[in-house]
mmCIF file of C-alpha atoms in Angstrom:
data_model
loop_
_atom_site.group_PDB
_atom_site.id
_atom_site.type_symbol
_atom_site.label_atom_id
_atom_site.label_comp_id
_atom_site.label_asym_id
_atom_site.label_seq_id
_atom_site.Cartn_x
_atom_site.Cartn_y
_atom_site.Cartn_z
ATOM 1 C CA UNK T 1 0.000 0.000 0.000
ATOM 2 C CA UNK T 2 1.195 3.547 -0.739
ATOM 3 C CA UNK T 3 2.041 5.824 2.177
ATOM 4 C CA UNK T 4 -0.896 8.091 1.313
ATOM 5 C CA UNK T 5 -3.320 5.150 1.148
ATOM 6 C CA UNK T 6 -4.383 5.981 -2.408
ATOM 7 C CA UNK T 7 -2.703 3.102 -4.230
ATOM 8 C CA UNK T 8 -2.150 -0.597 -3.747
ATOM 9 C CA UNK T 9 -0.279 -3.386 -5.487
ATOM 10 C CA UNK T 10 -0.162 -7.167 -5.255
ATOM 11 C CA UNK T 11 2.344 -9.284 -7.186
ATOM 12 C CA UNK T 12 2.402 -13.097 -7.098
ATOM 13 C CA UNK T 13 5.082 -15.068 -8.957
ATOM 14 C CA UNK T 14 3.731 -18.580 -9.552
ATOM 15 C CA UNK T 15 5.648 -21.787 -10.260
ATOM 16 C CA UNK T 16 2.825 -24.256 -10.753
ATOM 17 C CA UNK T 17 -0.064 -21.783 -10.560
ATOM 18 C CA UNK T 18 -2.377 -22.977 -7.807
ATOM 19 C CA UNK T 19 -5.401 -21.414 -9.543
ATOM 20 C CA UNK T 20 -4.556 -22.535 -13.076
ATOM 21 C CA UNK T 21 -7.312 -24.436 -14.918
ATOM 22 C CA UNK T 22 -4.646 -25.642 -17.375
ATOM 23 C CA UNK T 23 -2.545 -27.116 -14.555
ATOM 24 C CA UNK T 24 -5.632 -28.812 -13.104
ATOM 25 C CA UNK T 25 -6.489 -30.316 -16.497
ATOM 26 C CA UNK T 26 -2.926 -31.543 -17.020
ATOM 27 C CA UNK T 27 -2.937 -33.271 -13.624
ATOM 28 C CA UNK T 28 -6.256 -34.905 -14.445
ATOM 29 C CA UNK T 29 -5.049 -36.148 -17.849
ATOM 30 C CA UNK T 30 -1.632 -37.276 -16.556
ATOM 31 C CA UNK T 31 -2.797 -39.259 -13.566
ATOM 32 C CA UNK T 32 -2.463 -36.562 -10.928
ATOM 33 C CA UNK T 33 1.067 -35.334 -11.707
ATOM 34 C CA UNK T 34 2.185 -32.517 -14.024
ATOM 35 C CA UNK T 35 5.346 -30.412 -14.344
ATOM 36 C CA UNK T 36 4.781 -27.211 -12.286
ATOM 37 C CA UNK T 37 7.331 -25.300 -14.376
ATOM 38 C CA UNK T 38 4.995 -25.695 -17.340
ATOM 39 C CA UNK T 39 2.359 -23.555 -15.548
ATOM 40 C CA UNK T 40 4.014 -20.289 -14.492
ATOM 41 C CA UNK T 41 2.626 -16.777 -14.274
ATOM 42 C CA UNK T 42 3.237 -13.305 -12.896
ATOM 43 C CA UNK T 43 0.016 -11.982 -11.399
ATOM 44 C CA UNK T 44 0.007 -8.187 -11.080
ATOM 45 C CA UNK T 45 -2.943 -6.370 -9.516
ATOM 46 C CA UNK T 46 -2.794 -2.566 -9.374
ATOM 47 C CA UNK T 47 -5.337 -0.552 -7.373
ATOM 48 C CA UNK T 48 -6.037 3.161 -7.328
ATOM 49 C CA UNK T 49 -8.136 5.747 -9.116
ATOM 50 C CA UNK T 50 -7.519 5.552 -12.848
ATOM 51 C CA UNK T 51 -4.810 2.928 -12.420
ATOM 52 C CA UNK T 52 -6.566 -0.381 -11.821
ATOM 53 C CA UNK T 53 -4.946 -3.214 -13.777
ATOM 54 C CA UNK T 54 -4.883 -7.014 -13.663
ATOM 55 C CA UNK T 55 -2.483 -9.391 -15.409
ATOM 56 C CA UNK T 56 -2.017 -13.147 -15.160
ATOM 57 C CA UNK T 57 -0.779 -14.615 -18.422
ATOM 58 C CA UNK T 58 0.342 -18.191 -17.901
ATOM 59 C CA UNK T 59 3.447 -19.483 -19.665
ATOM 60 C CA UNK T 60 5.087 -22.860 -20.126
ATOM 61 C CA UNK T 61 8.599 -24.095 -19.439
ATOM 62 C CA UNK T 62 9.916 -22.774 -22.769
ATOM 63 C CA UNK T 63 9.121 -19.203 -21.635
ATOM 64 C CA UNK T 64 10.779 -19.256 -18.194
ATOM 65 C CA UNK T 65 14.246 -19.305 -16.656
ATOM 66 C CA UNK T 66 14.911 -19.880 -12.969
ATOM 67 C CA UNK T 67 17.930 -19.677 -10.688
ATOM 68 C CA UNK T 68 18.521 -18.900 -7.017
ATOM 69 C CA UNK T 69 18.538 -15.150 -7.720
ATOM 70 C CA UNK T 70 16.593 -14.673 -10.934
ATOM 71 C CA UNK T 71 13.212 -15.714 -12.333
ATOM 72 C CA UNK T 72 12.155 -14.809 -15.863
ATOM 73 C CA UNK T 73 8.535 -15.341 -16.937
ATOM 74 C CA UNK T 74 8.135 -14.323 -20.568
ATOM 75 C CA UNK T 75 8.960 -10.586 -20.855
ATOM 76 C CA UNK T 76 8.790 -10.026 -17.074
ATOM 77 C CA UNK T 77 11.389 -10.918 -14.463
ATOM 78 C CA UNK T 78 12.303 -10.879 -10.775
ATOM 79 C CA UNK T 79 15.873 -10.407 -9.551
ATOM 80 C CA UNK T 80 17.321 -10.593 -6.024
ATOM 81 C CA UNK T 81 20.741 -8.954 -5.526
ATOM 82 C CA UNK T 82 21.117 -9.691 -1.823
ATOM 83 C CA UNK T 83 19.675 -6.347 -0.734
ATOM 84 C CA UNK T 84 16.537 -5.768 -2.771
ATOM 85 C CA UNK T 85 14.053 -7.539 -5.022
ATOM 86 C CA UNK T 86 13.571 -5.902 -8.423
ATOM 87 C CA UNK T 87 10.470 -6.845 -10.398
ATOM 88 C CA UNK T 88 10.382 -5.739 -14.039
ATOM 89 C CA UNK T 89 6.829 -5.978 -15.340
ATOM 90 C CA UNK T 90 5.876 -6.173 -19.023
ATOM 91 C CA UNK T 91 2.422 -7.720 -19.243
ATOM 92 C CA UNK T 92 -1.014 -7.208 -20.779
ATOM 93 C CA UNK T 93 -4.119 -6.367 -18.755
ATOM 94 C CA UNK T 94 -7.041 -8.783 -19.028
ATOM 95 C CA UNK T 95 -9.760 -9.033 -20.150
ATOM 96 C CA UNK T 96 -9.390 -5.603 -21.845
ATOM 97 C CA UNK T 97 -5.924 -5.425 -23.462
ATOM 98 C CA UNK T 98 -3.806 -2.636 -21.999
ATOM 99 C CA UNK T 99 -0.045 -2.554 -21.538
ATOM 100 C CA UNK T 100 1.145 -2.950 -17.935
ATOM 101 C CA UNK T 101 4.819 -2.013 -17.773
ATOM 102 C CA UNK T 102 7.130 -0.730 -15.068
ATOM 103 C CA UNK T 103 9.520 -1.559 -12.260
ATOM 104 C CA UNK T 104 8.803 -2.401 -8.635
ATOM 105 C CA UNK T 105 11.656 -2.455 -6.114
ATOM 106 C CA UNK T 106 11.174 -4.050 -2.696
ATOM 107 C CA UNK T 107 13.771 -3.380 0.012
ATOM 108 C CA UNK T 108 13.453 -5.655 3.052
ATOM 109 C CA UNK T 109 14.337 -4.170 6.404
ATOM 110 C CA UNK T 110 15.292 -7.681 7.477
ATOM 111 C CA UNK T 111 14.815 -11.278 6.368
ATOM 112 C CA UNK T 112 12.777 -13.771 8.376
ATOM 113 C CA UNK T 113 13.215 -17.541 8.785
ATOM 114 C CA UNK T 114 9.746 -18.296 10.154
ATOM 115 C CA UNK T 115 7.989 -21.192 8.366
ATOM 116 C CA UNK T 116 4.920 -23.123 9.507
ATOM 117 C CA UNK T 117 2.502 -25.726 8.170
ATOM 118 C CA UNK T 118 -0.990 -24.520 7.305
ATOM 119 C CA UNK T 119 -2.572 -27.977 7.267
ATOM 120 C CA UNK T 120 -2.406 -30.687 9.914
ATOM 121 C CA UNK T 121 -0.323 -33.058 7.757
ATOM 122 C CA UNK T 122 2.465 -30.560 7.004
ATOM 123 C CA UNK T 123 2.002 -30.732 3.245
ATOM 124 C CA UNK T 124 1.309 -27.000 2.809
ATOM 125 C CA UNK T 125 3.694 -24.402 4.222
ATOM 126 C CA UNK T 126 3.772 -20.652 4.579
ATOM 127 C CA UNK T 127 6.676 -18.389 5.457
ATOM 128 C CA UNK T 128 7.054 -14.607 5.427
ATOM 129 C CA UNK T 129 10.385 -13.845 3.775
ATOM 130 C CA UNK T 130 10.431 -10.099 4.448
ATOM 131 C CA UNK T 131 7.297 -9.070 6.360
ATOM 132 C CA UNK T 132 8.651 -5.560 7.034
ATOM 133 C CA UNK T 133 9.748 -3.917 3.787
ATOM 134 C CA UNK T 134 9.588 -0.735 1.743
ATOM 135 C CA UNK T 135 8.442 -0.614 -1.863
ATOM 136 C CA UNK T 136 9.122 1.832 -4.698
ATOM 137 C CA UNK T 137 6.705 1.635 -7.635
ATOM 138 C CA UNK T 138 7.645 3.243 -10.960
ATOM 139 C CA UNK T 139 5.113 2.380 -13.659
ATOM 140 C CA UNK T 140 5.228 3.577 -17.266
ATOM 141 C CA UNK T 141 1.834 2.086 -18.147
ATOM 142 C CA UNK T 142 -0.259 3.184 -16.360
ATOM 143 C CA UNK T 143 1.896 6.174 -15.493
ATOM 144 C CA UNK T 144 2.306 6.397 -11.726
ATOM 145 C CA UNK T 145 4.981 6.602 -9.053
ATOM 146 C CA UNK T 146 4.682 5.967 -5.317
ATOM 147 C CA UNK T 147 6.337 4.477 -2.241
ATOM 148 C CA UNK T 148 4.914 2.569 0.671
ATOM 149 C CA UNK T 149 4.999 -0.311 3.119
ATOM 150 C CA UNK T 150 5.442 -3.788 1.652
ATOM 151 C CA UNK T 151 5.442 -7.434 2.602
ATOM 152 C CA UNK T 152 6.935 -10.562 0.968
ATOM 153 C CA UNK T 153 5.934 -14.122 1.758
ATOM 154 C CA UNK T 154 5.952 -17.592 0.216
ATOM 155 C CA UNK T 155 3.494 -20.476 -0.018
ATOM 156 C CA UNK T 156 4.374 -23.975 -1.178
ATOM 157 C CA UNK T 157 2.549 -27.285 -1.284
ATOM 158 C CA UNK T 158 3.154 -30.958 -1.988
ATOM 159 C CA UNK T 159 -0.359 -31.493 -3.378
ATOM 160 C CA UNK T 160 -3.161 -29.449 -4.977
ATOM 161 C CA UNK T 161 -4.652 -26.928 -2.574
ATOM 162 C CA UNK T 162 -8.163 -28.362 -2.942
ATOM 163 C CA UNK T 163 -7.063 -31.638 -1.333
ATOM 164 C CA UNK T 164 -6.234 -29.972 1.981
ATOM 165 C CA UNK T 165 -8.490 -26.964 2.650
ATOM 166 C CA UNK T 166 -12.051 -25.721 2.733
ATOM 167 C CA UNK T 167 -11.181 -22.039 3.026
ATOM 168 C CA UNK T 168 -8.998 -19.497 4.785
ATOM 169 C CA UNK T 169 -8.725 -15.839 5.764
ATOM 170 C CA UNK T 170 -5.383 -14.059 5.859
ATOM 171 C CA UNK T 171 -4.546 -10.521 6.945
ATOM 172 C CA UNK T 172 -1.450 -8.419 7.495
ATOM 173 C CA UNK T 173 -1.157 -4.951 9.003
ATOM 174 C CA UNK T 174 1.647 -2.473 9.652
ATOM 175 C CA UNK T 175 1.996 -1.560 13.343
ATOM 176 C CA UNK T 176 2.876 1.865 14.757
ATOM 177 C CA UNK T 177 6.494 0.898 15.522
ATOM 178 C CA UNK T 178 7.117 -0.628 12.075
ATOM 179 C CA UNK T 179 6.331 -4.231 13.022
ATOM 180 C CA UNK T 180 3.912 -6.305 10.938
ATOM 181 C CA UNK T 181 1.147 -8.429 12.423
ATOM 182 C CA UNK T 182 -0.197 -11.387 10.441
ATOM 183 C CA UNK T 183 -3.181 -13.642 11.091
ATOM 184 C CA UNK T 184 -3.652 -16.810 9.012
ATOM 185 C CA UNK T 185 -7.017 -18.396 9.855
ATOM 186 C CA UNK T 186 -7.330 -21.772 8.094
ATOM 187 C CA UNK T 187 -10.035 -24.449 7.847
ATOM 188 C CA UNK T 188 -8.310 -27.700 6.755
ATOM 189 C CA UNK T 189 -10.276 -30.701 5.509
ATOM 190 C CA UNK T 190 -8.471 -32.959 8.001
ATOM 191 C CA UNK T 191 -8.357 -32.187 11.701
ATOM 192 C CA UNK T 192 -9.078 -28.976 13.585
ATOM 193 C CA UNK T 193 -8.813 -25.455 12.258
ATOM 194 C CA UNK T 194 -5.495 -23.656 12.532
ATOM 195 C CA UNK T 195 -4.896 -20.011 13.425
ATOM 196 C CA UNK T 196 -1.363 -18.674 13.008
ATOM 197 C CA UNK T 197 -0.928 -15.244 14.629
ATOM 198 C CA UNK T 198 2.551 -13.721 14.603
ATOM 199 C CA UNK T 199 4.097 -10.312 15.115
ATOM 200 C CA UNK T 200 7.177 -9.732 12.953
ATOM 201 C CA UNK T 201 9.859 -7.114 13.617
ATOM 202 C CA UNK T 202 12.043 -5.367 11.012
ATOM 203 C CA UNK T 203 15.123 -7.274 12.218
ATOM 204 C CA UNK T 204 13.497 -10.584 11.212
ATOM 205 C CA UNK T 205 12.503 -11.691 14.711
ATOM 206 C CA UNK T 206 8.948 -12.801 15.486
ATOM 207 C CA UNK T 207 6.629 -13.360 18.435
ATOM 208 C CA UNK T 208 3.378 -15.358 18.513
ATOM 209 C CA UNK T 209 0.215 -13.830 19.934
ATOM 210 C CA UNK T 210 -3.231 -15.178 20.636
ATOM 211 C CA UNK T 211 -5.683 -14.202 17.936
ATOM 212 C CA UNK T 212 -8.756 -12.506 19.429
ATOM 213 C CA UNK T 213 -12.383 -13.278 18.639
ATOM 214 C CA UNK T 214 -13.339 -13.906 15.011
ATOM 215 C CA UNK T 215 -16.038 -11.747 13.428
ATOM 216 C CA UNK T 216 -17.954 -12.316 10.211
ATOM 217 C CA UNK T 217 -17.580 -9.584 7.589
ATOM 218 C CA UNK T 218 -20.084 -8.815 4.826
ATOM 219 C CA UNK T 219 -19.947 -11.359 2.006
ATOM 220 C CA UNK T 220 -18.793 -10.214 -1.412
ATOM 221 C CA UNK T 221 -20.964 -9.825 -4.493
ATOM 222 C CA UNK T 222 -19.878 -13.357 -5.453
ATOM 223 C CA UNK T 223 -20.991 -14.538 -1.976
ATOM 224 C CA UNK T 224 -17.478 -15.215 -0.729
ATOM 225 C CA UNK T 225 -17.561 -15.358 3.060
ATOM 226 C CA UNK T 226 -15.049 -13.156 4.885
ATOM 227 C CA UNK T 227 -14.011 -13.031 8.536
ATOM 228 C CA UNK T 228 -11.418 -11.268 10.670
ATOM 229 C CA UNK T 229 -10.448 -11.178 14.340
ATOM 230 C CA UNK T 230 -10.506 -8.070 16.528
ATOM 231 C CA UNK T 231 -10.006 -7.162 20.193
ATOM 232 C CA UNK T 232 -12.253 -5.656 22.851
ATOM 233 C CA UNK T 233 -15.562 -6.622 21.281
ATOM 234 C CA UNK T 234 -14.954 -4.130 18.466
ATOM 235 C CA UNK T 235 -15.986 -5.705 15.170
ATOM 236 C CA UNK T 236 -13.705 -5.087 12.165
ATOM 237 C CA UNK T 237 -14.856 -2.478 9.672
ATOM 238 C CA UNK T 238 -14.750 -3.220 5.957
ATOM 239 C CA UNK T 239 -13.235 -0.215 4.146
ATOM 240 C CA UNK T 240 -13.230 -1.453 0.547
ATOM 241 C CA UNK T 241 -13.197 -4.563 -1.589
ATOM 242 C CA UNK T 242 -10.194 -4.468 -3.901
ATOM 243 C CA UNK T 243 -10.777 -7.806 -5.621
ATOM 244 C CA UNK T 244 -14.044 -9.719 -5.910
ATOM 245 C CA UNK T 245 -13.895 -12.997 -7.842
ATOM 246 C CA UNK T 246 -15.962 -16.211 -7.758
ATOM 247 C CA UNK T 247 -13.461 -17.831 -5.375
ATOM 248 C CA UNK T 248 -11.259 -15.115 -3.898
ATOM 249 C CA UNK T 249 -11.549 -11.672 -2.325
ATOM 250 C CA UNK T 250 -8.985 -9.047 -1.358
ATOM 251 C CA UNK T 251 -10.123 -6.257 0.950
ATOM 252 C CA UNK T 252 -9.034 -3.354 3.128
ATOM 253 C CA UNK T 253 -10.420 -3.215 6.644
ATOM 254 C CA UNK T 254 -9.945 -1.681 10.051
ATOM 255 C CA UNK T 255 -9.417 -3.930 13.038
ATOM 256 C CA UNK T 256 -7.812 -3.928 16.483
ATOM 257 C CA UNK T 257 -4.851 -6.185 17.277
ATOM 258 C CA UNK T 258 -2.271 -6.084 20.053
ATOM 259 C CA UNK T 259 -3.796 -2.921 21.490
ATOM 260 C CA UNK T 260 -3.660 -0.940 18.235
ATOM 261 C CA UNK T 261 -6.268 0.170 15.717
ATOM 262 C CA UNK T 262 -4.902 -1.019 12.383
ATOM 263 C CA UNK T 263 -5.643 -0.924 8.677
ATOM 264 C CA UNK T 264 -5.180 -4.421 7.312
ATOM 265 C CA UNK T 265 -4.906 -5.979 3.871
ATOM 266 C CA UNK T 266 -7.215 -8.979 4.036
ATOM 267 C CA UNK T 267 -7.729 -11.966 1.733
ATOM 268 C CA UNK T 268 -10.331 -14.761 1.710
ATOM 269 C CA UNK T 269 -10.204 -17.943 -0.352
ATOM 270 C CA UNK T 270 -13.022 -20.425 -0.979
ATOM 271 C CA UNK T 271 -11.103 -23.524 -2.076
ATOM 272 C CA UNK T 272 -14.001 -25.710 -3.346
ATOM 273 C CA UNK T 273 -14.946 -22.830 -5.643
ATOM 274 C CA UNK T 274 -11.416 -22.891 -7.133
ATOM 275 C CA UNK T 275 -11.809 -26.577 -8.004
ATOM 276 C CA UNK T 276 -15.355 -26.310 -9.381
ATOM 277 C CA UNK T 277 -15.785 -26.789 -13.110
ATOM 278 C CA UNK T 278 -17.891 -23.621 -13.640
ATOM 279 C CA UNK T 279 -15.059 -21.521 -12.183
ATOM 280 C CA UNK T 280 -12.362 -23.370 -14.115
ATOM 281 C CA UNK T 281 -14.268 -22.747 -17.330
ATOM 282 C CA UNK T 282 -14.468 -19.027 -16.477
ATOM 283 C CA UNK T 283 -10.829 -18.584 -15.483
ATOM 284 C CA UNK T 284 -9.260 -18.474 -18.984
ATOM 285 C CA UNK T 285 -10.912 -15.058 -19.452
ATOM 286 C CA UNK T 286 -8.775 -13.752 -16.563
ATOM 287 C CA UNK T 287 -5.838 -16.162 -16.892
ATOM 288 C CA UNK T 288 -4.960 -16.617 -20.589
ATOM 289 C CA UNK T 289 -2.179 -19.044 -21.504
ATOM 290 C CA UNK T 290 0.646 -18.173 -23.900
ATOM 291 C CA UNK T 291 1.415 -21.276 -25.955
ATOM 292 C CA UNK T 292 3.815 -19.832 -28.570
#
């Protein structure tokens, strides 16, 4: 999010796109196993007045290159030099074709080694790589420039996401002293629900805290259920819905955690919706695949 609160940006670099209908079809045809490097994408979502964009063009192995410090996906790339992550974006907005081009530079204040399982079998893991960071956004198309607070994390799994989960809510918020609080509220298919609540400091250290009571938020236009925790019997307040899809929602909300009133970036995922055939038939309109 920008420091003035007027702009937002989400970037997800996929190796084996968890939402890909093409990846799901390949696994079905090939007996449950397919090469994840053949289903890669750079998802870019820009928010702000006059600057909303969405890209997620999927590409196969012939269009990518990967190493420990560099990841090329078609004309876009990510590069880590030991101090900062540079993301060069050259994509096309969907469904209405518009160029999305620019550079995003993320400078971590410290790196974090926290990793935890999200399911009860340990087959799906989440770890914030740099939960306290600064971002510089310089876009040519659309033309905009801003700086703000940023966050980098990683998710990985040993099986398709629909095998392990019903749904989850995730939220992160910047604290007054520069720390970042994160709540991951997960409903696995096996065993009890899991709530991971951690406070991360700029030096990479982290401290668990007990997540307060969970409150239901208004459902989205696609009827995606949302929920968030908050202290002192003060229900969270939904500020805006940034992304509203048949299976996923990204929102801004106000809540109270660790004695502070915070503005949080919040995400909700309905996993059975992801795996449903109606949704998978709709997804190519938002997630085209480059085959040449």
